[in-house]
The first five atom37 places (N, CA, C, CB, O) and aatype in JSON, in Angstrom:
{
  "aatype": [5, 19, 5, 10, 19, 6, 16, 7, 7, 7, 19, 19, 5, 0, 7, 7, 15, 19, 11, 10, 15, 4, 0, 0, 15, 7, 1, 16, 13, 15, 16, 2, 2, 19, 12, 0, 17, 13, 1, 1, 14, 10, 7, 7, 7, 6, 1, 6, 13, 19, 0, 7, 15, 7, 15, 13, 16, 2, 18, 0, 3, 15, 10, 1, 7, 1, 19, 16, 9, 15, 1, 3, 9, 7, 11, 2, 16, 19, 18, 10, 5, 12, 3, 15, 10, 1, 14, 6, 3, 16, 0, 19, 18, 18, 4, 0, 19, 3, 7, 3, 7, 18, 15, 9, 7, 3, 18, 15, 13, 1, 11, 1, 18, 3, 18, 17, 7, 5, 7, 16, 5, 19, 16, 19, 15, 15],
  "atom_mask": [
    [1, 1, 1, 1, 1],
    [1, 1, 1, 1, 1],
    [1, 1, 1, 1, 1],
    [1, 1, 1, 1, 1],
    [1, 1, 1, 1, 1],
    [1, 1, 1, 1, 1],
    [1, 1, 1, 1, 1],
    [1, 1, 1, 0, 1],
    [1, 1, 1, 0, 1],
    [1, 1, 1, 0, 1],
    [1, 1, 1, 1, 1],
    [1, 1, 1, 1, 1],
    [1, 1, 1, 1, 1],
    [1, 1, 1, 1, 1],
    [1, 1, 1, 0, 1],
    [1, 1, 1, 0, 1],
    [1, 1, 1, 1, 1],
    [1, 1, 1, 1, 1],
    [1, 1, 1, 1, 1],
    [1, 1, 1, 1, 1],
    [1, 1, 1, 1, 1],
    [1, 1, 1, 1, 1],
    [1, 1, 1, 1, 1],
    [1, 1, 1, 1, 1],
    [1, 1, 1, 1, 1],
    [1, 1, 1, 0, 1],
    [1, 1, 1, 1, 1],
    [1, 1, 1, 1, 1],
    [1, 1, 1, 1, 1],
    [1, 1, 1, 1, 1],
    [1, 1, 1, 1, 1],
    [1, 1, 1, 1, 1],
    [1, 1, 1, 1, 1],
    [1, 1, 1, 1, 1],
    [1, 1, 1, 1, 1],
    [1, 1, 1, 1, 1],
    [1, 1, 1, 1, 1],
    [1, 1, 1, 1, 1],
    [1, 1, 1, 1, 1],
    [1, 1, 1, 1, 1],
    [1, 1, 1, 1, 1],
    [1, 1, 1, 1, 1],
    [1, 1, 1, 0, 1],
    [1, 1, 1, 0, 1],
    [1, 1, 1, 0, 1],
    [1, 1, 1, 1, 1],
    [1, 1, 1, 1, 1],
    [1, 1, 1, 1, 1],
    [1, 1, 1, 1, 1],
    [1, 1, 1, 1, 1],
    [1, 1, 1, 1, 1],
    [1, 1, 1, 0, 1],
    [1, 1, 1, 1, 1],
    [1, 1, 1, 0, 1],
    [1, 1, 1, 1, 1],
    [1, 1, 1, 1, 1],
    [1, 1, 1, 1, 1],
    [1, 1, 1, 1, 1],
    [1, 1, 1, 1, 1],
    [1, 1, 1, 1, 1],
    [1, 1, 1, 1, 1],
    [1, 1, 1, 1, 1],
    [1, 1, 1, 1, 1],
    [1, 1, 1, 1, 1],
    [1, 1, 1, 0, 1],
    [1, 1, 1, 1, 1],
    [1, 1, 1, 1, 1],
    [1, 1, 1, 1, 1],
    [1, 1, 1, 1, 1],
    [1, 1, 1, 1, 1],
    [1, 1, 1, 1, 1],
    [1, 1, 1, 1, 1],
    [1, 1, 1, 1, 1],
    [1, 1, 1, 0, 1],
    [1, 1, 1, 1, 1],
    [1, 1, 1, 1, 1],
    [1, 1, 1, 1, 1],
    [1, 1, 1, 1, 1],
    [1, 1, 1, 1, 1],
    [1, 1, 1, 1, 1],
    [1, 1, 1, 1, 1],
    [1, 1, 1, 1, 1],
    [1, 1, 1, 1, 1],
    [1, 1, 1, 1, 1],
    [1, 1, 1, 1, 1],
    [1, 1, 1, 1, 1],
    [1, 1, 1, 1, 1],
    [1, 1, 1, 1, 1],
    [1, 1, 1, 1, 1],
    [1, 1, 1, 1, 1],
    [1, 1, 1, 1, 1],
    [1, 1, 1, 1, 1],
    [1, 1, 1, 1, 1],
    [1, 1, 1, 1, 1],
    [1, 1, 1, 1, 1],
    [1, 1, 1, 1, 1],
    [1, 1, 1, 1, 1],
    [1, 1, 1, 1, 1],
    [1, 1, 1, 0, 1],
    [1, 1, 1, 1, 1],
    [1, 1, 1, 0, 1],
    [1, 1, 1, 1, 1],
    [1, 1, 1, 1, 1],
    [1, 1, 1, 1, 1],
    [1, 1, 1, 0, 1],
    [1, 1, 1, 1, 1],
    [1, 1, 1, 1, 1],
    [1, 1, 1, 1, 1],
    [1, 1, 1, 1, 1],
    [1, 1, 1, 1, 1],
    [1, 1, 1, 1, 1],
    [1, 1, 1, 1, 1],
    [1, 1, 1, 1, 1],
    [1, 1, 1, 1, 1],
    [1, 1, 1, 1, 1],
    [1, 1, 1, 1, 1],
    [1, 1, 1, 0, 1],
    [1, 1, 1, 1, 1],
    [1, 1, 1, 0, 1],
    [1, 1, 1, 1, 1],
    [1, 1, 1, 1, 1],
    [1, 1, 1, 1, 1],
    [1, 1, 1, 1, 1],
    [1, 1, 1, 1, 1],
    [1, 1, 1, 1, 1],
    [1, 1, 1, 1, 1]
  ],
  "atom_positions": [
    [[7.71, 76.89, -38.02], [7.08, 75.67, -37.57], [6.19, 75.97, -36.38], [8.14, 74.6, -37.22], [6.63, 76.62, -35.42]],
    [[4.96, 75.52, -36.43], [4.03, 75.74, -35.34], [4.33, 74.78, -34.21], [2.58, 75.57, -35.82], [4.52, 73.58, -34.43]],
    [[4.38, 75.31, -33.01], [4.57, 74.5, -31.82], [3.61, 74.94, -30.74], [6.02, 74.58, -31.33], [3.31, 76.12, -30.61]],
    [[3.14, 73.98, -29.97], [2.31, 74.22, -28.81], [3.01, 73.65, -27.6], [0.89, 73.6, -28.99], [3.44, 72.49, -27.61]],
    [[3.12, 74.43, -26.55], [3.79, 74.0, -25.34], [2.86, 74.17, -24.16], [5.1, 74.8, -25.13], [2.43, 75.28, -23.85]],
    [[2.54, 73.06, -23.5], [1.68, 73.07, -22.33], [2.53, 73.14, -21.07], [0.78, 71.81, -22.3], [3.58, 72.51, -20.97]],
    [[2.07, 73.92, -20.11], [2.73, 74.02, -18.82], [1.68, 74.07, -17.72], [3.64, 75.26, -18.76], [0.5, 74.3, -17.99]],
    [[2.12, 73.84, -16.5], [1.24, 73.99, -15.35], [0.85, 72.71, -14.67], [0.0, 0.0, 0.0], [0.22, 72.75, -13.61]],
    [[1.2, 71.58, -15.23], [0.84, 70.32, -14.61], [1.66, 70.04, -13.36], [0.0, 0.0, 0.0], [2.65, 70.73, -13.08]],
    [[1.25, 69.03, -12.63], [1.93, 68.65, -11.41], [1.04, 67.8, -10.55], [0.0, 0.0, 0.0], [0.0, 67.31, -11.0]],
    [[1.45, 67.62, -9.3], [0.69, 66.84, -8.34], [-0.18, 67.77, -7.52], [1.63, 66.02, -7.43], [0.3, 68.75, -6.94]],
    [[-1.47, 67.47, -7.47], [-2.44, 68.29, -6.77], [-3.29, 67.4, -5.87], [-3.32, 69.09, -7.77], [-3.66, 66.29, -6.26]],
    [[-3.6, 67.87, -4.69], [-4.45, 67.13, -3.78], [-5.9, 67.17, -4.25], [-4.34, 67.67, -2.36], [-6.35, 68.17, -4.81]],
    [[-6.61, 66.08, -4.02], [-8.03, 66.05, -4.37], [-8.76, 67.22, -3.73], [-8.66, 64.73, -3.93], [-8.54, 67.55, -2.56]],
    [[-9.62, 67.84, -4.51], [-10.34, 69.01, -4.07], [-9.65, 70.31, -4.41], [0.0, 0.0, 0.0], [-10.23, 71.39, -4.28]],
    [[-8.41, 70.23, -4.86], [-7.65, 71.41, -5.2], [-7.9, 71.87, -6.62], [0.0, 0.0, 0.0], [-8.82, 71.4, -7.29]],
    [[-7.08, 72.8, -7.06], [-7.23, 73.42, -8.37], [-5.9, 73.5, -9.08], [-7.85, 74.82, -8.24], [-4.84, 73.43, -8.46]],
    [[-5.96, 73.63, -10.38], [-4.78, 73.8, -11.2], [-5.15, 74.63, -12.41], [-4.18, 72.43, -11.62], [-6.29, 74.59, -12.88]],
    [[-4.2, 75.39, -12.92], [-4.41, 76.15, -14.14], [-3.3, 75.81, -15.12], [-4.44, 77.69, -13.85], [-2.12, 76.01, -14.84]],
    [[-3.7, 75.29, -16.26], [-2.77, 74.91, -17.31], [-2.7, 76.02, -18.35], [-3.19, 73.58, -17.95], [-3.67, 76.74, -18.57]],
    [[-1.55, 76.13, -18.99], [-1.35, 77.1, -20.05], [-0.85, 76.39, -21.3], [-0.37, 78.19, -19.62], [-0.15, 75.38, -21.21]],
    [[-1.21, 76.92, -22.44], [-0.72, 76.42, -23.72], [-0.37, 77.62, -24.58], [-1.78, 75.51, -24.43], [-1.23, 78.41, -24.95]],
    [[0.9, 77.74, -24.9], [1.39, 78.84, -25.72], [1.74, 78.33, -27.11], [2.6, 79.51, -25.07], [2.51, 77.38, -27.26]],
    [[1.16, 78.96, -28.12], [1.44, 78.61, -29.5], [2.48, 79.55, -30.08], [0.16, 78.65, -30.34], [2.5, 80.74, -29.75]],
    [[3.32, 79.03, -30.93], [4.32, 79.83, -31.61], [4.42, 79.4, -33.06], [5.69, 79.72, -30.91], [3.98, 78.31, -33.43]],
    [[5.0, 80.26, -33.88], [5.18, 79.96, -35.29], [4.08, 80.47, -36.19], [0.0, 0.0, 0.0], [4.22, 80.49, -37.41]],
    [[2.98, 80.89, -35.6], [1.85, 81.38, -36.36], [0.89, 82.07, -35.41], [1.14, 80.24, -37.12], [0.79, 81.72, -34.24]],
    [[0.18, 83.07, -35.93], [-0.83, 83.76, -35.15], [-2.19, 83.13, -35.43], [-0.84, 85.27, -35.48], [-2.55, 82.89, -36.59]],
    [[-2.94, 82.87, -34.38], [-4.25, 82.25, -34.5], [-5.33, 83.21, -34.04], [-4.31, 80.94, -33.7], [-5.13, 84.0, -33.12]],
    [[-6.47, 83.12, -34.69], [-7.62, 83.94, -34.34], [-8.71, 83.05, -33.78], [-8.13, 84.72, -35.57], [-8.53, 81.84, -33.61]],
    [[-9.85, 83.67, -33.48], [-10.98, 82.88, -32.98], [-11.54, 81.95, -34.05], [-12.07, 83.8, -32.47], [-12.33, 81.06, -33.73]],
    [[-11.16, 82.14, -35.3], [-11.54, 81.19, -36.34], [-10.8, 79.87, -36.19], [-11.26, 81.78, -37.72], [-11.22, 78.85, -36.74]],
    [[-9.73, 79.89, -35.44], [-8.94, 78.69, -35.17], [-9.26, 78.21, -33.76], [-7.41, 78.97, -35.34], [-8.81, 78.79, -32.77]],
    [[-10.03, 77.15, -33.68], [-10.41, 76.63, -32.38], [-9.18, 76.09, -31.65], [-11.47, 75.54, -32.52], [-8.39, 75.34, -32.23]],
    [[-9.02, 76.46, -30.4], [-8.01, 75.87, -29.53], [-8.73, 75.08, -28.45], [-7.08, 76.96, -28.91], [-9.76, 75.52, -27.93]],
    [[-8.2, 73.93, -28.13], [-8.91, 73.02, -27.25], [-7.96, 72.27, -26.35], [-9.74, 72.05, -28.07], [-6.75, 72.22, -26.57]],
    [[-8.55, 71.68, -25.31], [-7.84, 70.8, -24.4], [-8.44, 69.41, -24.45], [-7.88, 71.36, -22.96], [-9.66, 69.24, -24.45]],
    [[-7.57, 68.43, -24.51], [-7.94, 67.03, -24.42], [-7.12, 66.39, -23.31], [-7.73, 66.29, -25.77], [-6.13, 66.96, -22.86]],
    [[-7.54, 65.22, -22.88], [-6.76, 64.5, -21.89], [-6.78, 63.0, -22.17], [-7.29, 64.78, -20.48], [-7.74, 62.48, -22.74]],
    [[-5.72, 62.33, -21.76], [-5.62, 60.89, -21.9], [-5.21, 60.3, -20.56], [-4.6, 60.5, -23.0], [-4.18, 60.67, -20.01]],
    [[-6.01, 59.39, -20.02], [-5.65, 58.76, -18.74], [-4.31, 58.05, -18.83], [-6.73, 57.77, -18.31], [-3.88, 57.65, -19.91]],
    [[-3.66, 57.91, -17.7], [-2.35, 57.28, -17.68], [-2.39, 55.84, -18.16], [-1.77, 57.33, -16.29], [-1.4, 55.33, -18.68]],
    [[-3.52, 55.19, -17.99], [-3.67, 53.82, -18.46], [-3.82, 53.69, -19.96], [0.0, 0.0, 0.0], [-3.92, 52.57, -20.47]],
    [[-3.86, 54.78, -20.66], [-3.98, 54.76, -22.1], [-5.4, 55.04, -22.55], [0.0, 0.0, 0.0], [-6.25, 55.46, -21.77]],
    [[-5.64, 54.8, -23.81], [-6.94, 55.05, -24.39], [-6.92, 56.29, -25.26], [0.0, 0.0, 0.0], [-5.87, 56.88, -25.53]],
    [[-8.1, 56.68, -25.69], [-8.23, 57.84, -26.56], [-8.05, 59.14, -25.8], [-9.57, 57.83, -27.26], [-8.26, 59.2, -24.59]],
    [[-7.67, 60.16, -26.52], [-7.67, 61.49, -25.95], [-9.11, 61.98, -25.87], [-6.79, 62.47, -26.8], [-9.83, 62.03, -26.86]],
    [[-9.51, 62.35, -24.67], [-10.88, 62.75, -24.4], [-11.01, 64.27, -24.41], [-11.35, 62.18, -23.06], [-10.16, 64.98, -23.87]],
    [[-12.07, 64.75, -25.02], [-12.3, 66.18, -25.09], [-12.58, 66.75, -23.71], [-13.46, 66.49, -26.02], [-13.34, 66.18, -22.93]],
    [[-11.96, 67.88, -23.41], [-12.17, 68.58, -22.16], [-12.9, 69.9, -22.39], [-10.83, 68.82, -21.45], [-13.95, 70.14, -21.8]],
    [[-12.34, 70.75, -23.24], [-12.92, 72.06, -23.49], [-12.34, 72.64, -24.76], [-12.68, 73.01, -22.31], [-11.23, 72.29, -25.16]],
    [[-13.07, 73.53, -25.4], [-12.6, 74.2, -26.6], [-13.04, 75.65, -26.63], [0.0, 0.0, 0.0], [-14.05, 76.02, -26.05]],
    [[-12.26, 76.47, -27.32], [-12.54, 77.89, -27.43], [-12.32, 78.35, -28.86], [-11.66, 78.71, -26.46], [-11.24, 78.18, -29.42]],
    [[-13.35, 78.93, -29.47], [-13.29, 79.5, -30.8], [-14.16, 80.73, -30.84], [0.0, 0.0, 0.0], [-13.9, 81.71, -30.15]],
    [[-15.21, 80.68, -31.65], [-16.2, 81.75, -31.62], [-17.08, 81.64, -30.37], [-17.06, 81.71, -32.88], [-17.77, 82.59, -30.02]],
    [[-17.06, 80.49, -29.73], [-17.75, 80.26, -28.47], [-16.92, 79.26, -27.68], [-19.22, 79.75, -28.7], [-15.92, 78.74, -28.18]],
    [[-17.33, 78.98, -26.47], [-16.66, 77.98, -25.66], [-17.55, 76.77, -25.48], [-16.25, 78.55, -24.29], [-18.78, 76.88, -25.5]],
    [[-16.93, 75.63, -25.32], [-17.67, 74.39, -25.17], [-16.92, 73.48, -24.21], [-17.88, 73.7, -26.53], [-15.69, 73.48, -24.17]],
    [[-17.67, 72.7, -23.43], [-17.1, 71.83, -22.43], [-17.67, 70.43, -22.52], [-17.33, 72.39, -21.04], [-18.81, 70.23, -22.95]],
    [[-16.86, 69.47, -22.12], [-17.37, 68.12, -21.98], [-18.45, 68.11, -20.91], [-16.23, 67.13, -21.63], [-18.3, 68.74, -19.86]],
    [[-19.54, 67.41, -21.19], [-20.67, 67.4, -20.26], [-20.26, 66.94, -18.87], [-21.77, 66.51, -20.79], [-20.74, 67.46, -17.86]],
    [[-19.36, 65.96, -18.81], [-18.97, 65.4, -17.53], [-18.11, 66.34, -16.7], [-18.23, 64.12, -17.75], [-17.94, 66.13, -15.5]],
    [[-17.57, 67.38, -17.33], [-16.68, 68.3, -16.64], [-17.26, 69.69, -16.46], [-15.4, 68.4, -17.37], [-16.7, 70.51, -15.73]],
    [[-18.36, 69.96, -17.11], [-18.95, 71.29, -17.04], [-19.24, 71.67, -15.59], [-20.23, 71.36, -17.87], [-19.84, 70.91, -14.84]],
    [[-18.8, 72.86, -15.23], [-18.95, 73.33, -13.87], [-17.68, 73.25, -13.07], [0.0, 0.0, 0.0], [-17.54, 73.96, -12.07]],
    [[-16.74, 72.4, -13.47], [-15.47, 72.27, -12.79], [-14.3, 72.8, -13.6], [-15.22, 70.83, -12.44], [-13.21, 72.97, -13.07]],
    [[-14.52, 73.06, -14.88], [-13.44, 73.53, -15.74], [-13.86, 74.82, -16.44], [-13.06, 72.46, -16.78], [-15.03, 75.03, -16.74]],
    [[-12.87, 75.66, -16.69], [-13.09, 76.9, -17.4], [-11.96, 77.1, -18.4], [-13.18, 78.1, -16.43], [-10.78, 77.08, -18.02]],
    [[-12.3, 77.3, -19.65], [-11.3, 77.59, -20.66], [-11.32, 79.09, -20.94], [-11.56, 76.77, -21.96], [-12.38, 79.7, -21.02]],
    [[-10.15, 79.66, -21.09], [-10.03, 81.06, -21.43], [-8.89, 81.22, -22.44], [-9.77, 81.93, -20.16], [-8.09, 80.31, -22.64]],
    [[-8.85, 82.4, -23.07], [-7.91, 82.56, -24.17], [-7.47, 84.0, -24.26], [-8.54, 82.11, -25.49], [-8.26, 84.93, -24.12]],
    [[-6.19, 84.17, -24.51], [-5.61, 85.47, -24.77], [-5.15, 85.46, -26.23], [-4.43, 85.8, -23.78], [-4.09, 84.92, -26.55]],
    [[-5.95, 86.06, -27.1], [-5.66, 86.03, -28.53], [-4.32, 86.7, -28.82], [-6.78, 86.72, -29.32], [-3.53, 86.2, -29.62]],
    [[-4.07, 87.83, -28.18], [-2.83, 88.56, -28.42], [-1.59, 87.79, -28.05], [0.0, 0.0, 0.0], [-0.53, 87.98, -28.66]],
    [[-1.7, 86.92, -27.05], [-0.57, 86.12, -26.6], [-0.54, 84.74, -27.23], [-0.6, 85.99, -25.1], [0.36, 83.94, -26.93]],
    [[-1.51, 84.44, -28.09], [-1.57, 83.12, -28.72], [-1.58, 82.01, -27.67], [-0.38, 82.93, -29.67], [-0.93, 80.98, -27.82]],
    [[-2.32, 82.25, -26.61], [-2.3, 81.35, -25.46], [-3.71, 80.99, -25.02], [-1.53, 81.99, -24.31], [-4.61, 81.83, -25.03]],
    [[-3.88, 79.74, -24.65], [-5.15, 79.27, -24.11], [-4.88, 78.65, -22.74], [-5.83, 78.24, -25.07], [-3.82, 78.07, -22.51]],
    [[-5.85, 78.78, -21.84], [-5.71, 78.33, -20.48], [-6.83, 77.36, -20.12], [-5.68, 79.51, -19.51], [-7.91, 77.4, -20.71]],
    [[-6.56, 76.52, -19.16], [-7.57, 75.63, -18.63], [-7.51, 75.67, -17.1], [-7.38, 74.18, -19.15], [-6.52, 75.25, -16.5]],
    [[-8.56, 76.18, -16.5], [-8.7, 76.19, -15.05], [-9.54, 75.0, -14.63], [-9.32, 77.52, -14.56], [-10.65, 74.82, -15.13]],
    [[-9.02, 74.2, -13.72], [-9.74, 73.05, -13.22], [-9.85, 73.14, -11.71], [-9.05, 71.73, -13.63], [-8.86, 73.36, -11.01]],
    [[-11.06, 72.97, -11.21], [-11.34, 73.07, -9.79], [-11.95, 71.77, -9.28], [-12.27, 74.25, -9.5], [-12.39, 70.93, -10.07]],
    [[-11.98, 71.63, -7.97], [-12.57, 70.45, -7.33], [-12.04, 69.17, -7.96], [-14.09, 70.49, -7.44], [-12.8, 68.29, -8.34]],
    [[-10.73, 69.09, -8.05], [-10.1, 67.97, -8.74], [-10.35, 66.65, -8.02], [-8.61, 68.22, -8.87], [-10.42, 66.59, -6.79]],
    [[-10.47, 65.62, -8.81], [-10.71, 64.27, -8.33], [-9.61, 63.35, -8.83], [-12.1, 63.77, -8.78], [-8.98, 63.65, -9.85]],
    [[-9.36, 62.25, -8.15], [-8.33, 61.32, -8.63], [-8.54, 60.89, -10.07], [-8.29, 60.1, -7.75], [-7.57, 60.67, -10.79]],
    [[-9.78, 60.77, -10.51], [-10.05, 60.36, -11.87], [-9.71, 61.43, -12.9], [-11.49, 59.98, -12.01], [-9.75, 61.17, -14.1]],
    [[-9.36, 62.63, -12.45], [-8.88, 63.67, -13.35], [-7.41, 63.48, -13.71], [-9.09, 65.03, -12.74], [-6.89, 64.18, -14.58]],
    [[-6.75, 62.55, -13.05], [-5.35, 62.28, -13.35], [-5.21, 61.86, -14.81], [-4.79, 61.19, -12.41], [-5.86, 60.91, -15.25]],
    [[-4.37, 62.57, -15.55], [-4.22, 62.33, -16.97], [-3.12, 63.21, -17.51], [-5.55, 62.58, -17.72], [-2.63, 64.12, -16.84]],
    [[-2.73, 62.94, -18.74], [-1.89, 63.85, -19.49], [-2.81, 64.76, -20.29], [-0.89, 63.09, -20.42], [-3.65, 64.28, -21.05]],
    [[-2.64, 66.04, -20.12], [-3.5, 67.02, -20.77], [-2.78, 67.61, -21.98], [-3.9, 68.13, -19.78], [-1.64, 68.05, -21.89]],
    [[-3.48, 67.62, -23.11], [-2.92, 68.07, -24.37], [-3.66, 69.29, -24.89], [-2.97, 66.95, -25.4], [-4.88, 69.42, -24.75]],
    [[-2.92, 70.17, -25.49], [-3.46, 71.33, -26.17], [-3.48, 71.06, -27.67], [-2.64, 72.61, -25.85], [-2.57, 70.41, -28.2]],
    [[-4.5, 71.55, -28.36], [-4.61, 71.38, -29.8], [-5.17, 72.65, -30.42], [-5.49, 70.17, -30.14], [-5.9, 73.4, -29.77]],
    [[-4.83, 72.88, -31.7], [-5.34, 74.04, -32.41], [-5.73, 73.64, -33.82], [-4.3, 75.17, -32.43], [-5.03, 72.86, -34.48]],
    [[-6.84, 74.18, -34.28], [-7.34, 73.95, -35.63], [-6.73, 75.01, -36.54], [-8.9, 73.99, -35.68], [-7.21, 76.15, -36.58]],
    [[-5.7, 74.64, -37.26], [-5.01, 75.6, -38.11], [-5.75, 75.96, -39.38], [0.0, 0.0, 0.0], [-5.47, 76.99, -39.99]],
    [[-6.68, 75.14, -39.79], [-7.39, 75.34, -41.05], [-8.73, 76.03, -40.89], [-7.59, 74.02, -41.73], [-9.39, 76.34, -41.88]],
    [[-9.14, 76.28, -39.66], [-10.47, 76.84, -39.44], [-11.56, 75.91, -39.94], [0.0, 0.0, 0.0], [-12.53, 76.36, -40.55]],
    [[-11.38, 74.63, -39.69], [-12.3, 73.61, -40.16], [-13.73, 73.96, -39.79], [-11.93, 72.25, -39.58], [-14.04, 74.25, -38.63]],
    [[-14.6, 73.94, -40.78], [-15.95, 74.46, -40.63], [-16.93, 73.41, -40.13], [-16.43, 75.02, -41.93], [-17.89, 73.06, -40.81]],
    [[-16.67, 72.93, -38.93], [-17.62, 72.08, -38.25], [-17.8, 72.63, -36.85], [-17.16, 70.59, -38.22], [-16.89, 73.24, -36.28]],
    [[-18.98, 72.42, -36.3], [-19.3, 72.97, -35.01], [-18.87, 72.12, -33.84], [0.0, 0.0, 0.0], [-18.85, 72.6, -32.7]],
    [[-18.51, 70.88, -34.09], [-18.15, 69.96, -33.02], [-16.7, 70.17, -32.61], [-18.38, 68.5, -33.46], [-15.78, 69.78, -33.33]],
    [[-16.49, 70.79, -31.46], [-15.14, 71.06, -30.99], [-14.45, 69.81, -30.48], [-15.16, 72.1, -29.9], [-13.23, 69.8, -30.32]],
    [[-15.2, 68.76, -30.23], [-14.63, 67.53, -29.69], [-14.08, 66.59, -30.76], [-15.67, 66.81, -28.88], [-13.5, 65.56, -30.42]],
    [[-14.24, 66.92, -32.01], [-13.8, 66.08, -33.12], [-12.28, 66.2, -33.25], [-14.51, 66.48, -34.44], [-11.76, 67.22, -33.71]],
    [[-11.57, 65.14, -32.85], [-10.12, 65.2, -32.78], [-9.45, 65.48, -34.12], [-9.59, 63.93, -32.23], [-8.41, 66.13, -34.17]],
    [[-10.03, 64.98, -35.19], [-9.39, 65.11, -36.5], [-9.42, 66.52, -37.06], [-10.05, 64.19, -37.47], [-8.76, 66.8, -38.07]],
    [[-10.16, 67.41, -36.44], [-10.19, 68.77, -36.94], [-8.91, 69.53, -36.57], [-11.4, 69.49, -36.39], [-8.59, 70.56, -37.18]],
    [[-8.19, 69.04, -35.59], [-7.03, 69.77, -35.08], [-5.76, 69.4, -35.83], [-6.85, 69.5, -33.6], [-5.46, 68.22, -36.04]],
    [[-5.02, 70.42, -36.23], [-3.84, 70.24, -37.05], [-2.54, 70.19, -36.26], [-3.77, 71.33, -38.06], [-1.54, 69.65, -36.73]],
    [[-2.55, 70.75, -35.06], [-1.35, 70.82, -34.24], [-1.67, 70.39, -32.82], [-0.76, 72.24, -34.26], [-2.73, 70.71, -32.28]],
    [[-0.72, 69.67, -32.23], [-0.86, 69.16, -30.87], [0.41, 69.41, -30.09], [-1.19, 67.68, -30.88], [1.52, 69.35, -30.63]],
    [[0.24, 69.7, -28.8], [1.38, 69.8, -27.92], [1.81, 68.44, -27.41], [0.0, 0.0, 0.0], [1.18, 67.42, -27.72]],
    [[2.88, 68.43, -26.63], [3.41, 67.18, -26.08], [2.71, 66.74, -24.81], [4.88, 67.33, -25.81], [2.86, 65.59, -24.39]],
    [[1.95, 67.62, -24.21], [1.18, 67.26, -23.04], [1.84, 67.65, -21.74], [0.0, 0.0, 0.0], [3.07, 67.77, -21.66]],
    [[1.03, 67.85, -20.72], [1.5, 68.08, -19.37], [0.65, 67.23, -18.43], [1.43, 69.6, -18.99], [-0.57, 67.2, -18.54]],
    [[1.31, 66.55, -17.5], [0.6, 65.6, -16.65], [0.07, 66.27, -15.4], [1.51, 64.44, -16.27], [0.76, 67.04, -14.74]],
    [[-1.18, 65.96, -15.1], [-1.81, 66.35, -13.85], [-2.08, 65.09, -13.05], [-3.12, 67.17, -14.1], [-2.77, 64.19, -13.53]],
    [[-1.56, 65.04, -11.85], [-1.77, 63.9, -10.96], [-2.53, 64.39, -9.74], [-0.43, 63.23, -10.56], [-2.07, 65.28, -9.03]],
    [[-3.69, 63.81, -9.5], [-4.52, 64.19, -8.37], [-4.42, 63.11, -7.32], [-6.01, 64.41, -8.8], [-4.82, 61.97, -7.55]],
    [[-3.89, 63.47, -6.17], [-3.71, 62.52, -5.08], [-4.93, 62.51, -4.18], [-2.45, 62.86, -4.27], [-5.63, 63.51, -4.05]],
    [[-5.18, 61.37, -3.56], [-6.32, 61.23, -2.68], [-5.91, 61.33, -1.22], [-7.01, 59.91, -2.93], [-6.76, 61.23, -0.33]]
  ]
}
């Protein structure tokens, strides 16, 4: 059974940084399988695209420059580095992986992802 486990969340002061990790188990994934980060504000709503990594990397326009996605293929792990955090970054952050190698270029398309983690919360204090 494929599982994704996110770690690294917590309370961070505005202007600080955090690095999240997502470890996949149950299957080995390659760069053909996009791994991505999404987030959902505590008030609810849709999961918003943050960043994705496959044959290339892609970022949400609103976050580009403050976030960096990286990946260790051998460890089946993807990371999200976030800097210059703002209170509006407070959210539950989710990891997702495209198990089918869905052949679309849009990494932000939520339905392409076959597996999701339970999320890790990042709270940015002011």
